[in-house]
Amino acid sequence: MVDGAAPKAKIRQYAKGALNAAGIQDLSRVPVDQVAAAVGLHRRDLFELGEEVPRRFRGVVSKLKGKVLGLLAIEKREYFVDRTVPIARQRFTEGHEIGHDALPWHEAAFWGDDHTTLDPSTKNVLESEANQFSAELLFGAGRFTKQADQYAPGLEVALYLATEYGVSAHAAIRKYVEDSEHAIAVLALGQYPSQARTVRHIEAQSFESARFVKRYGRLKAMLRPFVGAATYPELEALLALPTGSAPSCEIVLDTARGSTRFTAEGFTNGRLNFIVLHKKSRLDGQKLRLMSVDGFELLPAS
């Protein structure tokens, strides 16, 4: 949580209130437009904006041209979203703008959000809170975590539920790891440049569940700033992956419990590598099995 930000539980309660106002309790893919309508907001295309932008904000909007993803005009009860970006990004942006309106201490009359303010690692308190609200809204204020934790830990759980909940794989992996009752972590790394064989550990995008921290400690204490084939040859195939997911491997890390062997499962969205770490246990629950309509088990995409 960003210093000074409201507690997660408080923001979750406001998200629950918005879901309840829209009569949504058990849907995985939250109809965000329905939530907006329930709280008296109306969506419009960002590129419909013209002279309607308040004069005192036109300079701000002009500077964000080509970068802005969403706007909120509280007095007019309207929010604007860039419809040219992927649907998952649009949904997150919508939830973010609704959050600015739903959280009563966000009192600015006009909000403009770009890739920086919508980044999960933003240090701006109000933007971080709006991001948290959006995540709670899209993930059903705890429903996603409850569903995910029914299964043994694994990357395939997050990727499968990402589709079901209409969110990006990145967002699903982060939410899965942060809130899970299992001892699980996600390590975020850059991608291999054309020549170099090491990548930077992206601490701002790496997360551990509370149980993982209690049992093994923080990832940043286990890893060097740069990771590569020389230090962790087991990750070579995962780091070289252009997009998608790869077969799992094992990696040994120096944890608070000494040298510990983890199952490592990799996914890349083309910009970052995400490596989910967990230990297999008979106590973790049933492994997720994806079945076709014909009754055949579907293997995770490689």
Tab-separated table of C-alpha atoms in Angstrom:
chain	number	residue	atom	x	y	z
A	1	MET	CA	0.000	0.000	0.000
A	2	VAL	CA	1.255	3.496	-0.801
A	3	ASP	CA	2.071	5.517	2.327
A	4	GLY	CA	-0.936	7.606	3.351
A	5	ALA	CA	-3.406	5.605	1.249
A	6	ALA	CA	-6.643	4.338	2.763
A	7	PRO	CA	-6.574	0.724	4.024
A	8	LYS	CA	-7.483	-1.923	1.446
A	9	ALA	CA	-10.454	-3.063	3.561
A	10	LYS	CA	-11.954	0.438	3.491
A	11	ILE	CA	-11.662	0.713	-0.291
A	12	ARG	CA	-13.086	-2.801	-0.692
A	13	GLN	CA	-16.182	-1.718	1.234
A	14	TYR	CA	-16.805	1.136	-1.202
A	15	ALA	CA	-16.329	-1.266	-4.126
A	16	LYS	CA	-18.818	-3.662	-2.531
A	17	GLY	CA	-21.230	-0.775	-2.158
A	18	ALA	CA	-20.968	0.011	-5.876
A	19	LEU	CA	-21.481	-3.659	-6.794
A	20	ASN	CA	-24.494	-3.904	-4.484
A	21	ALA	CA	-25.970	-0.693	-5.915
A	22	ALA	CA	-25.821	-2.330	-9.345
A	23	GLY	CA	-27.304	-5.581	-8.029
A	24	ILE	CA	-24.134	-7.539	-8.848
A	25	GLN	CA	-23.074	-10.138	-6.305
A	26	ASP	CA	-22.114	-13.308	-8.150
A	27	LEU	CA	-21.024	-12.375	-11.678
A	28	SER	CA	-17.386	-13.021	-12.569
A	29	ARG	CA	-17.215	-10.529	-15.452
A	30	VAL	CA	-18.524	-7.374	-13.814
A	31	PRO	CA	-20.541	-5.214	-16.248
A	32	VAL	CA	-18.752	-1.958	-15.487
A	33	ASP	CA	-21.228	0.176	-17.417
A	34	GLN	CA	-23.997	-1.212	-15.196
A	35	VAL	CA	-22.044	-0.233	-12.084
A	36	ALA	CA	-21.448	3.244	-13.492
A	37	ALA	CA	-25.144	3.695	-14.239
A	38	ALA	CA	-26.039	2.576	-10.712
A	39	VAL	CA	-23.899	5.342	-9.212
A	40	GLY	CA	-25.159	7.926	-11.686
A	41	LEU	CA	-22.219	8.079	-14.104
A	42	HIS	CA	-22.406	7.918	-17.898
A	43	ARG	CA	-19.642	6.670	-20.194
A	44	ARG	CA	-18.571	8.518	-23.302
A	45	ASP	CA	-15.857	8.067	-25.890
A	46	LEU	CA	-12.763	10.057	-25.001
A	47	PHE	CA	-12.428	11.334	-28.556
A	48	GLU	CA	-15.887	12.923	-28.402
A	49	LEU	CA	-14.382	15.626	-26.203
A	50	GLY	CA	-14.320	19.080	-27.670
A	51	GLU	CA	-15.274	22.474	-26.328
A	52	GLU	CA	-16.988	20.707	-23.432
A	53	VAL	CA	-13.687	20.451	-21.559
A	54	PRO	CA	-13.699	23.183	-18.897
A	55	ARG	CA	-11.479	26.040	-20.067
A	56	ARG	CA	-9.202	25.819	-17.036
A	57	PHE	CA	-8.436	22.146	-17.856
A	58	ARG	CA	-7.846	22.455	-21.609
A	59	GLY	CA	-4.136	23.056	-21.157
A	60	VAL	CA	-3.813	19.899	-19.052
A	61	VAL	CA	-5.746	17.819	-21.576
A	62	SER	CA	-3.675	19.242	-24.430
A	63	LYS	CA	-0.468	18.067	-22.753
A	64	LEU	CA	-1.915	14.577	-22.325
A	65	LYS	CA	-3.099	14.298	-25.922
A	66	GLY	CA	-2.173	10.908	-27.310
A	67	LYS	CA	-1.436	9.608	-23.806
A	68	VAL	CA	-4.588	10.130	-21.777
A	69	LEU	CA	-6.676	6.986	-21.230
A	70	GLY	CA	-9.569	8.306	-19.186
A	71	LEU	CA	-11.217	11.445	-17.817
A	72	LEU	CA	-13.835	12.067	-15.167
A	73	ALA	CA	-16.098	15.112	-15.001
A	74	ILE	CA	-17.770	14.740	-11.613
A	75	GLU	CA	-20.060	17.753	-11.917
A	76	LYS	CA	-21.414	16.504	-15.275
A	77	ARG	CA	-21.605	12.890	-14.012
A	78	GLU	CA	-19.644	11.673	-17.054
A	79	TYR	CA	-16.446	9.756	-17.584
A	80	PHE	CA	-14.531	9.315	-20.815
A	81	VAL	CA	-12.529	6.266	-21.914
A	82	ASP	CA	-10.169	5.684	-24.838
A	83	ARG	CA	-11.932	2.954	-26.817
A	84	THR	CA	-8.899	2.266	-29.000
A	85	VAL	CA	-7.029	0.370	-26.251
A	86	PRO	CA	-7.637	-3.323	-25.398
A	87	ILE	CA	-10.904	-4.149	-23.621
A	88	ALA	CA	-9.173	-5.226	-20.408
A	89	ARG	CA	-7.425	-1.830	-20.243
A	90	GLN	CA	-10.713	-0.024	-20.934
A	91	ARG	CA	-12.413	-1.925	-18.100
A	92	PHE	CA	-9.640	-1.098	-15.647
A	93	THR	CA	-9.723	2.579	-16.687
A	94	GLU	CA	-13.493	2.673	-16.207
A	95	GLY	CA	-13.171	1.171	-12.738
A	96	HIS	CA	-10.469	3.718	-11.926
A	97	GLU	CA	-12.650	6.684	-12.939
A	98	ILE	CA	-15.627	5.272	-11.029
A	99	GLY	CA	-13.298	4.963	-8.029
A	100	HIS	CA	-12.440	8.670	-8.145
A	101	ASP	CA	-16.166	9.349	-7.937
A	102	ALA	CA	-17.061	6.666	-5.387
A	103	LEU	CA	-14.343	7.439	-2.833
A	104	PRO	CA	-15.773	10.520	-1.082
A	105	TRP	CA	-12.407	12.072	-0.221
A	106	HIS	CA	-11.504	12.331	-3.942
A	107	GLU	CA	-13.006	15.762	-4.413
A	108	ALA	CA	-11.359	17.141	-7.559
A	109	ALA	CA	-13.922	18.235	-10.142
A	110	PHE	CA	-12.112	16.879	-13.194
A	111	TRP	CA	-9.655	13.976	-13.445
A	112	GLY	CA	-7.319	13.044	-16.291
A	113	ASP	CA	-5.480	9.718	-16.233
A	114	ASP	CA	-2.661	8.403	-18.383
A	115	HIS	CA	-0.360	5.346	-18.337
A	116	THR	CA	1.505	6.800	-15.346
A	117	THR	CA	-1.473	7.351	-13.059
A	118	LEU	CA	-3.026	4.027	-14.094
A	119	ASP	CA	0.189	2.109	-13.409
A	120	PRO	CA	-0.242	-0.217	-10.383
A	121	SER	CA	3.056	1.050	-8.968
A	122	THR	CA	2.069	4.745	-8.970
A	123	LYS	CA	3.212	6.653	-5.870
A	124	ASN	CA	0.362	9.181	-6.055
A	125	VAL	CA	-1.926	8.339	-3.125
A	126	LEU	CA	-5.274	9.195	-4.756
A	127	GLU	CA	-4.337	7.449	-8.007
A	128	SER	CA	-3.207	4.389	-6.078
A	129	GLU	CA	-6.535	4.332	-4.239
A	130	ALA	CA	-8.484	4.621	-7.498
A	131	ASN	CA	-6.431	1.733	-8.908
A	132	GLN	CA	-7.190	-0.299	-5.792
A	133	PHE	CA	-10.900	0.466	-6.140
A	134	SER	CA	-10.830	-0.631	-9.791
A	135	ALA	CA	-9.121	-3.899	-8.869
A	136	GLU	CA	-11.612	-4.592	-6.074
A	137	LEU	CA	-14.503	-3.824	-8.424
A	138	LEU	CA	-13.301	-5.991	-11.320
A	139	PHE	CA	-12.298	-8.873	-9.059
A	140	GLY	CA	-15.618	-8.902	-7.232
A	141	ALA	CA	-14.368	-7.522	-3.890
A	142	GLY	CA	-12.834	-10.831	-2.799
A	143	ARG	CA	-14.749	-13.249	-5.026
A	144	PHE	CA	-11.778	-13.810	-7.354
A	145	THR	CA	-9.446	-14.739	-4.494
A	146	LYS	CA	-11.962	-17.078	-2.905
A	147	GLN	CA	-12.422	-18.851	-6.235
A	148	ALA	CA	-8.691	-18.998	-7.021
A	149	ASP	CA	-7.725	-20.413	-3.638
A	150	GLN	CA	-9.968	-23.427	-4.149
A	151	TYR	CA	-7.196	-24.815	-6.349
A	152	ALA	CA	-3.591	-25.757	-5.753
A	153	PRO	CA	-1.265	-22.828	-6.534
A	154	GLY	CA	-0.305	-22.424	-10.155
A	155	LEU	CA	0.022	-19.890	-12.931
A	156	GLU	CA	-2.773	-21.566	-14.875
A	157	VAL	CA	-5.268	-20.548	-12.158
A	158	ALA	CA	-4.562	-16.843	-12.685
A	159	LEU	CA	-4.518	-17.115	-16.498
A	160	TYR	CA	-7.792	-19.025	-16.613
A	161	LEU	CA	-9.574	-16.607	-14.274
A	162	ALA	CA	-8.197	-13.594	-16.164
A	163	THR	CA	-10.381	-14.584	-19.098
A	164	GLU	CA	-13.365	-15.326	-16.901
A	165	TYR	CA	-13.142	-11.952	-15.139
A	166	GLY	CA	-12.326	-9.917	-18.246
A	167	VAL	CA	-9.012	-8.576	-16.948
A	168	SER	CA	-5.428	-8.652	-18.202
A	169	ALA	CA	-3.177	-11.590	-17.343
A	170	HIS	CA	-0.847	-9.150	-15.563
A	171	ALA	CA	-3.650	-7.848	-13.337
A	172	ALA	CA	-4.918	-11.356	-12.575
A	173	ILE	CA	-1.461	-12.654	-11.651
A	174	ARG	CA	-0.840	-9.717	-9.331
A	175	LYS	CA	-4.236	-9.983	-7.608
A	176	TYR	CA	-3.900	-13.748	-7.314
A	177	VAL	CA	-0.528	-13.537	-5.591
A	178	GLU	CA	-1.199	-10.501	-3.375
A	179	ASP	CA	-4.374	-11.841	-1.764
A	180	SER	CA	-3.847	-15.617	-1.835
A	181	GLU	CA	-3.925	-17.713	1.324
A	182	HIS	CA	-1.245	-19.909	-0.269
A	183	ALA	CA	2.508	-19.293	0.021
A	184	ILE	CA	3.003	-17.904	-3.481
A	185	ALA	CA	4.973	-15.083	-5.113
A	186	VAL	CA	5.451	-13.499	-8.526
A	187	LEU	CA	8.849	-12.348	-9.683
A	188	ALA	CA	8.800	-9.649	-12.370
A	189	LEU	CA	11.801	-9.386	-14.682
A	190	GLY	CA	12.641	-7.428	-17.785
A	191	GLN	CA	13.137	-9.166	-21.128
A	192	TYR	CA	16.398	-10.086	-22.774
A	193	PRO	CA	17.794	-7.313	-24.969
A	194	SER	CA	19.129	-8.493	-28.315
A	195	GLN	CA	22.666	-9.152	-27.030
A	196	ALA	CA	22.718	-9.059	-23.216
A	197	ARG	CA	21.979	-12.191	-21.194
A	198	THR	CA	20.798	-10.565	-17.977
A	199	VAL	CA	17.599	-8.751	-17.046
A	200	ARG	CA	16.670	-6.446	-14.190
A	201	HIS	CA	14.529	-7.575	-11.285
A	202	ILE	CA	11.511	-5.199	-11.337
A	203	GLU	CA	10.812	-4.890	-7.616
A	204	ALA	CA	7.782	-2.601	-8.077
A	205	GLN	CA	5.981	-5.344	-10.022
A	206	SER	CA	7.075	-8.289	-7.832
A	207	PHE	CA	4.750	-9.424	-5.047
A	208	GLU	CA	4.403	-12.069	-2.366
A	209	SER	CA	1.396	-13.377	-0.472
A	210	ALA	CA	1.397	-12.789	3.291
A	211	ARG	CA	2.016	-16.494	3.886
A	212	PHE	CA	4.976	-16.525	1.496
A	213	VAL	CA	6.576	-13.589	3.345
A	214	LYS	CA	5.998	-15.193	6.744
A	215	ARG	CA	7.484	-18.482	5.589
A	216	TYR	CA	10.290	-17.455	3.230
A	217	GLY	CA	10.813	-13.681	3.430
A	218	ARG	CA	10.803	-11.022	0.698
A	219	LEU	CA	11.895	-11.710	-2.869
A	220	LYS	CA	14.202	-8.692	-2.927
A	221	ALA	CA	16.265	-10.297	-0.152
A	222	MET	CA	16.703	-13.473	-2.213
A	223	LEU	CA	17.682	-12.045	-5.582
A	224	ARG	CA	20.400	-9.965	-7.163
A	225	PRO	CA	19.368	-6.768	-8.999
A	226	PHE	CA	20.097	-8.524	-12.299
A	227	VAL	CA	19.062	-12.068	-13.161
A	228	GLY	CA	20.337	-14.168	-16.038
A	229	ALA	CA	21.406	-17.563	-17.309
A	230	ALA	CA	24.682	-17.367	-15.393
A	231	THR	CA	22.992	-16.890	-12.004
A	232	TYR	CA	19.796	-18.859	-12.620
A	233	PRO	CA	20.236	-21.158	-15.644
A	234	GLU	CA	16.912	-22.813	-14.804
A	235	LEU	CA	15.113	-19.651	-15.956
A	236	GLU	CA	16.739	-19.528	-19.385
A	237	ALA	CA	13.682	-20.876	-21.233
A	238	LEU	CA	11.297	-18.588	-19.324
A	239	LEU	CA	13.370	-15.459	-19.898
A	240	ALA	CA	13.757	-16.146	-23.615
A	241	LEU	CA	10.004	-16.538	-24.114
A	242	PRO	CA	8.660	-13.847	-26.521
A	243	THR	CA	5.017	-14.031	-25.367
A	244	GLY	CA	2.666	-16.417	-23.572
A	245	SER	CA	3.459	-19.105	-21.012
A	246	ALA	CA	6.131	-21.786	-20.848
A	247	PRO	CA	6.502	-25.233	-19.224
A	248	SER	CA	7.416	-25.021	-15.553
A	249	CYS	CA	10.879	-25.581	-14.131
A	250	GLU	CA	12.440	-25.558	-10.673
A	251	ILE	CA	14.627	-22.897	-9.088
A	252	VAL	CA	16.526	-22.819	-5.788
A	253	LEU	CA	16.499	-19.552	-3.824
A	254	ASP	CA	18.222	-18.598	-0.574
A	255	THR	CA	15.230	-17.880	1.676
A	256	ALA	CA	14.653	-17.237	5.370
A	257	ARG	CA	14.432	-21.024	5.676
A	258	GLY	CA	17.682	-21.613	3.837
A	259	SER	CA	18.009	-22.956	0.297
A	260	THR	CA	14.489	-23.692	-0.930
A	261	ARG	CA	13.419	-25.314	-4.182
A	262	PHE	CA	10.376	-23.715	-5.847
A	263	THR	CA	8.297	-24.568	-8.866
A	264	ALA	CA	8.693	-21.662	-11.311
A	265	GLU	CA	6.067	-20.963	-13.983
A	266	GLY	CA	6.637	-18.181	-16.494
A	267	PHE	CA	4.418	-15.855	-18.483
A	268	THR	CA	5.322	-12.795	-20.544
A	269	ASN	CA	3.051	-10.112	-21.948
A	270	GLY	CA	5.721	-8.939	-24.388
A	271	ARG	CA	7.068	-6.279	-22.016
A	272	LEU	CA	7.797	-8.074	-18.741
A	273	ASN	CA	8.427	-11.644	-17.618
A	274	PHE	CA	6.315	-12.809	-14.689
A	275	ILE	CA	7.530	-15.911	-12.850
A	276	VAL	CA	5.111	-17.416	-10.339
A	277	LEU	CA	6.877	-19.258	-7.510
A	278	HIS	CA	5.324	-21.840	-5.203
A	279	LYS	CA	6.039	-25.171	-3.561
A	280	LYS	CA	3.912	-28.190	-4.335
A	281	SER	CA	2.079	-29.612	-1.340
A	282	ARG	CA	-0.614	-32.232	-0.824
A	283	LEU	CA	-2.373	-29.726	1.443
A	284	ASP	CA	-2.783	-27.022	-1.211
A	285	GLY	CA	-6.015	-28.325	-2.719
A	286	GLN	CA	-7.098	-29.757	-6.058
A	287	LYS	CA	-5.122	-28.831	-9.156
A	288	LEU	CA	-7.094	-26.804	-11.694
A	289	ARG	CA	-8.195	-29.001	-14.610
A	290	LEU	CA	-9.547	-27.332	-17.713
A	291	MET	CA	-12.006	-29.551	-19.562
A	292	SER	CA	-13.325	-29.293	-23.109
A	293	VAL	CA	-16.998	-29.655	-23.967
A	294	ASP	CA	-16.166	-33.221	-25.058
A	295	GLY	CA	-14.805	-34.090	-21.635
A	296	PHE	CA	-11.109	-34.035	-22.505
A	297	GLU	CA	-8.619	-32.296	-20.235
A	298	LEU	CA	-7.072	-29.170	-21.758
A	299	LEU	CA	-3.390	-28.596	-21.094
A	300	PRO	CA	-2.187	-25.041	-20.366
A	301	ALA	CA	-1.013	-23.228	-23.483
A	302	SER	CA	2.733	-23.379	-24.006
